[in-house]
Short mmCIF file of C-alpha atoms and ligand atoms in Angstrom, two decimals:
data_model
loop_
_atom_site.label_atom_id
_atom_site.label_comp_id
_atom_site.label_asym_id
_atom_site.label_seq_id
_atom_site.Cartn_x
_atom_site.Cartn_y
_atom_site.Cartn_z
CA UNK I 1 63.45 -23.56 -4.33
CA UNK I 2 61.34 -22.93 -7.44
CA UNK I 3 58.84 -25.68 -8.28
CA UNK I 4 58.47 -26.91 -11.84
CA UNK I 5 55.66 -28.82 -13.48
CA UNK I 6 56.74 -30.25 -16.80
CA UNK I 7 54.66 -32.15 -19.34
CA UNK I 8 56.45 -35.06 -21.05
CA UNK I 9 55.21 -36.77 -24.22
CA UNK I 10 56.52 -39.93 -25.82
CA UNK I 11 55.95 -40.22 -29.56
CA UNK I 12 55.77 -44.00 -29.33
CA UNK I 13 52.69 -46.10 -28.58
CA UNK I 14 54.77 -49.28 -28.26
CA UNK I 15 54.53 -51.05 -24.91
CA UNK I 16 58.29 -51.62 -24.67
CA UNK I 17 59.11 -48.20 -26.09
CA UNK I 18 62.57 -46.78 -25.36
CA UNK I 19 61.18 -43.25 -25.66
CA UNK I 20 58.43 -43.94 -23.11
CA UNK I 21 60.93 -45.70 -20.84
CA UNK I 22 63.19 -42.63 -20.97
CA UNK I 23 60.46 -40.25 -19.87
CA UNK I 24 59.15 -42.68 -17.24
CA UNK I 25 62.68 -42.90 -15.84
CA UNK I 26 62.97 -39.12 -15.90
CA UNK I 27 59.77 -38.88 -13.82
CA UNK I 28 61.27 -41.18 -11.19
CA UNK I 29 64.70 -39.54 -11.25
CA UNK I 30 63.46 -35.93 -11.12
CA UNK I 31 64.32 -33.97 -7.97
CA UNK I 32 61.50 -33.22 -5.54
CA UNK I 33 60.94 -29.70 -6.89
CA UNK I 34 60.28 -31.01 -10.41
CA UNK I 35 56.99 -32.74 -11.18
CA UNK I 36 56.97 -34.56 -14.51
CA UNK I 37 53.47 -35.20 -15.82
CA UNK I 38 53.31 -37.83 -18.54
CA UNK I 39 50.73 -36.92 -21.18
CA UNK I 40 48.68 -39.26 -23.34
CA UNK I 41 48.64 -38.78 -27.09
CA UNK I 42 47.53 -42.22 -28.28
CA UNK I 43 43.89 -41.49 -27.48
CA UNK I 44 43.66 -38.32 -29.57
CA UNK I 45 41.52 -38.58 -32.72
CA UNK I 46 43.21 -38.08 -36.07
CA UNK I 47 43.71 -34.39 -36.65
CA UNK I 48 40.92 -32.76 -38.59
CA UNK I 49 40.66 -28.96 -38.67
CA UNK I 50 36.86 -29.31 -39.07
CA UNK I 51 36.76 -30.67 -35.50
CA UNK I 52 38.81 -27.91 -33.87
CA UNK I 53 35.76 -26.27 -32.28
CA UNK I 54 34.53 -29.58 -30.82
CA UNK I 55 34.99 -30.51 -27.18
CA UNK I 56 37.36 -33.49 -27.39
CA UNK I 57 38.13 -34.62 -23.80
CA UNK I 58 41.55 -36.16 -24.60
CA UNK I 59 42.59 -32.94 -26.34
CA UNK I 60 41.22 -30.70 -23.58
CA UNK I 61 43.22 -32.73 -21.05
CA UNK I 62 46.41 -32.41 -23.12
CA UNK I 63 45.88 -28.66 -23.58
CA UNK I 64 45.20 -28.15 -19.86
CA UNK I 65 48.34 -30.12 -18.91
CA UNK I 66 50.41 -28.07 -21.32
CA UNK I 67 48.92 -24.85 -20.03
CA UNK I 68 49.78 -25.75 -16.43
CA UNK I 69 53.35 -26.73 -17.33
CA UNK I 70 56.34 -24.48 -17.44
CA UNK I 71 58.02 -26.70 -20.03
CA UNK I 72 57.50 -29.60 -22.41
CA UNK I 73 59.69 -32.68 -22.86
CA UNK I 74 59.40 -34.59 -26.14
CA UNK I 75 60.89 -37.97 -27.00
CA UNK I 76 60.06 -39.23 -30.48
CA UNK I 77 61.13 -42.30 -32.41
CA UNK I 78 62.15 -42.00 -36.05
CA UNK I 79 59.90 -43.79 -38.51
CA UNK I 80 60.83 -43.67 -42.20
CA UNK I 81 63.06 -40.65 -41.58
CA UNK I 82 60.29 -38.61 -39.92
CA UNK I 83 58.80 -38.18 -36.45
CA UNK I 84 56.12 -40.59 -35.31
CA UNK I 85 52.58 -40.18 -36.63
CA UNK I 86 51.06 -39.99 -33.13
CA UNK I 87 53.38 -37.14 -32.13
CA UNK I 88 52.80 -35.21 -35.37
CA UNK I 89 49.06 -35.73 -34.84
CA UNK I 90 49.28 -34.32 -31.30
CA UNK I 91 51.34 -31.35 -32.46
CA UNK I 92 48.86 -30.63 -35.27
CA UNK I 93 46.06 -30.46 -32.69
CA UNK I 94 48.15 -28.01 -30.63
CA UNK I 95 49.05 -25.69 -33.53
CA UNK I 96 46.04 -23.42 -33.21
CA UNK I 97 45.95 -23.27 -29.39
CA UNK I 98 47.40 -20.59 -27.15
CA UNK I 99 49.23 -23.09 -24.91
CA UNK I 100 52.10 -24.05 -27.20
CA UNK I 101 53.82 -20.92 -28.57
CA UNK I 102 57.06 -19.96 -26.75
CA UNK I 103 56.81 -22.94 -24.38
CA UNK I 104 60.34 -24.10 -23.45
CA UNK I 105 60.98 -27.55 -24.95
CA UNK I 106 63.54 -30.22 -24.07
CA UNK I 107 64.22 -32.92 -26.67
CA UNK I 108 65.30 -36.46 -25.86
CA UNK I 109 66.67 -38.67 -28.63
CA UNK I 110 66.91 -42.34 -27.70
CA UNK I 111 68.63 -43.36 -30.93
CA UNK I 112 71.64 -41.33 -31.97
CA UNK I 113 71.29 -42.68 -35.57
CA UNK I 114 67.82 -41.11 -35.81
CA UNK I 115 69.01 -37.76 -37.13
CA UNK I 116 66.22 -37.16 -39.67
CA UNK I 117 63.46 -37.25 -37.05
CA UNK I 118 65.33 -34.79 -34.84
CA UNK I 119 65.70 -32.40 -37.77
CA UNK I 120 62.05 -32.89 -38.71
CA UNK I 121 60.92 -32.30 -35.13
CA UNK I 122 62.96 -29.11 -34.85
CA UNK I 123 61.42 -27.83 -38.09
CA UNK I 124 57.86 -28.57 -36.91
CA UNK I 125 58.43 -27.08 -33.44
CA UNK I 126 60.09 -23.98 -34.86
CA UNK I 127 57.12 -23.47 -37.19
CA UNK I 128 54.85 -23.70 -34.15
CA UNK I 129 56.92 -21.05 -32.29
CA UNK I 130 58.17 -23.59 -29.77
CA UNK I 131 61.21 -22.55 -27.77
CA UNK I 132 63.69 -25.42 -28.08
CA UNK I 133 66.29 -25.31 -25.31
CA UNK I 134 69.27 -26.72 -27.18
CA UNK I 135 71.53 -26.82 -24.13
CA UNK I 136 69.10 -29.30 -22.52
CA UNK I 137 69.11 -31.71 -25.52
CA UNK I 138 69.85 -35.28 -24.47
CA UNK I 139 70.90 -38.04 -26.85
CA UNK I 140 71.12 -41.46 -25.22
CA UNK I 141 71.91 -44.79 -26.91
CA UNK I 142 68.88 -46.83 -25.87
CA UNK I 143 68.13 -48.47 -29.24
CA UNK I 144 68.78 -52.24 -28.97
CA UNK I 145 69.97 -51.80 -25.37
CA UNK I 146 67.09 -53.83 -23.96
CA UNK I 147 66.80 -51.27 -21.15
CA UNK I 148 63.41 -50.38 -19.71
CA UNK I 149 62.57 -47.74 -17.11
CA UNK I 150 64.29 -49.59 -14.24
CA UNK I 151 67.39 -50.36 -16.30
CA UNK I 152 67.72 -46.70 -17.28
CA UNK I 153 67.44 -45.62 -13.65
CA UNK I 154 70.19 -48.08 -12.70
CA UNK I 155 72.48 -47.07 -15.56
CA UNK I 156 74.57 -44.26 -14.07
CA UNK I 157 75.66 -42.84 -17.44
CA UNK I 158 72.19 -42.71 -19.00
CA UNK I 159 70.40 -41.64 -15.82
CA UNK I 160 73.07 -38.98 -15.32
CA UNK I 161 72.60 -37.64 -18.86
CA UNK I 162 68.82 -37.40 -18.38
CA UNK I 163 69.21 -35.64 -15.04
CA UNK I 164 71.83 -33.23 -16.36
CA UNK I 165 69.52 -32.33 -19.27
CA UNK I 166 66.58 -31.84 -16.91
CA UNK I 167 68.62 -29.67 -14.56
CA UNK I 168 69.82 -27.51 -17.47
CA UNK I 169 66.23 -27.29 -18.77
CA UNK I 170 64.92 -26.07 -15.40
CA UNK I 171 67.63 -23.47 -14.98
CA UNK I 172 66.97 -22.14 -18.49
CA UNK I 173 63.24 -21.92 -17.68
CA UNK I 174 64.08 -20.10 -14.45
CA UNK I 175 66.22 -17.59 -16.32
CA UNK I 176 63.52 -16.74 -18.87
C1 FMN Z 1 58.21 -49.01 -39.53
C2 FMN Z 1 59.49 -48.57 -38.87
C3 FMN Z 1 60.28 -47.62 -39.48
C4 FMN Z 1 61.47 -47.19 -38.87
N1 FMN Z 1 62.22 -46.24 -39.49
C5 FMN Z 1 63.37 -45.84 -38.91
C6 FMN Z 1 64.17 -44.84 -39.54
O1 FMN Z 1 63.84 -44.32 -40.60
N2 FMN Z 1 65.32 -44.47 -38.92
C7 FMN Z 1 65.71 -45.00 -37.71
O2 FMN Z 1 66.76 -44.61 -37.19
N3 FMN Z 1 64.96 -45.95 -37.09
C8 FMN Z 1 63.81 -46.37 -37.68
N4 FMN Z 1 63.05 -47.30 -37.04
C9 FMN Z 1 63.45 -47.81 -35.72
C10 FMN Z 1 62.68 -47.11 -34.59
O3 FMN Z 1 62.95 -45.74 -34.57
C11 FMN Z 1 63.09 -47.77 -33.28
O4 FMN Z 1 62.57 -49.08 -33.26
C12 FMN Z 1 62.65 -47.03 -32.05
O5 FMN Z 1 63.19 -47.67 -30.92
C13 FMN Z 1 61.17 -46.98 -31.88
O6 FMN Z 1 60.88 -46.18 -30.78
P1 FMN Z 1 60.33 -46.79 -29.40
O7 FMN Z 1 61.35 -47.77 -28.91
O8 FMN Z 1 60.17 -45.63 -28.50
O9 FMN Z 1 59.03 -47.46 -29.72
C14 FMN Z 1 61.87 -47.74 -37.63
C15 FMN Z 1 61.04 -48.71 -37.01
C16 FMN Z 1 59.89 -49.11 -37.61
C17 FMN Z 1 59.01 -50.14 -36.92
#
């Protein structure tokens, strides 16, 4: 069985974040051949092209994790009809690197009403030559559900949707 290492990033810094809960649940639910590594973006400095040649440990760690991964999972909240600032900041840091282009990407949307952010994210990722795997897209109604990681794992419908998306994502990566 092929082994997969996949980097997952939540665009939210909120402690009780639905987006973070979704990727934490995915890590627990993932089959044994899929290792989900949860990346940190909250510790990155604000993007400044003047600093691109500097050694920034949090950025080096993110780049190394992305480089070692065969795919990237992104879950972003919508703020004022756009993606979150922390996620845009992380993506801006990754624009000039060699790790990002053509990387298969799975998107998770935890609020089906958040259509602007999804469109915005697709535009940004497309511009960065990301390879969005549309068949692996998962939209789950977590907003106002009160569910955290454990609740998601116990919810058969939501856990099933996450697992089905992950399984589709891995088979698309395998086929590429
Ligand atoms: C300042 C602010 C602006 C927001 N703007 C939008 C918005 O434009 N559209 C939307 O659907 N939700 C909006 N929301 C709701 C968030 O997307 C929602 O609370 C989401 O659950 C946050 O993600 P998290 O749970 O992962 O932290 C906004 C929330 C805040 C605090």
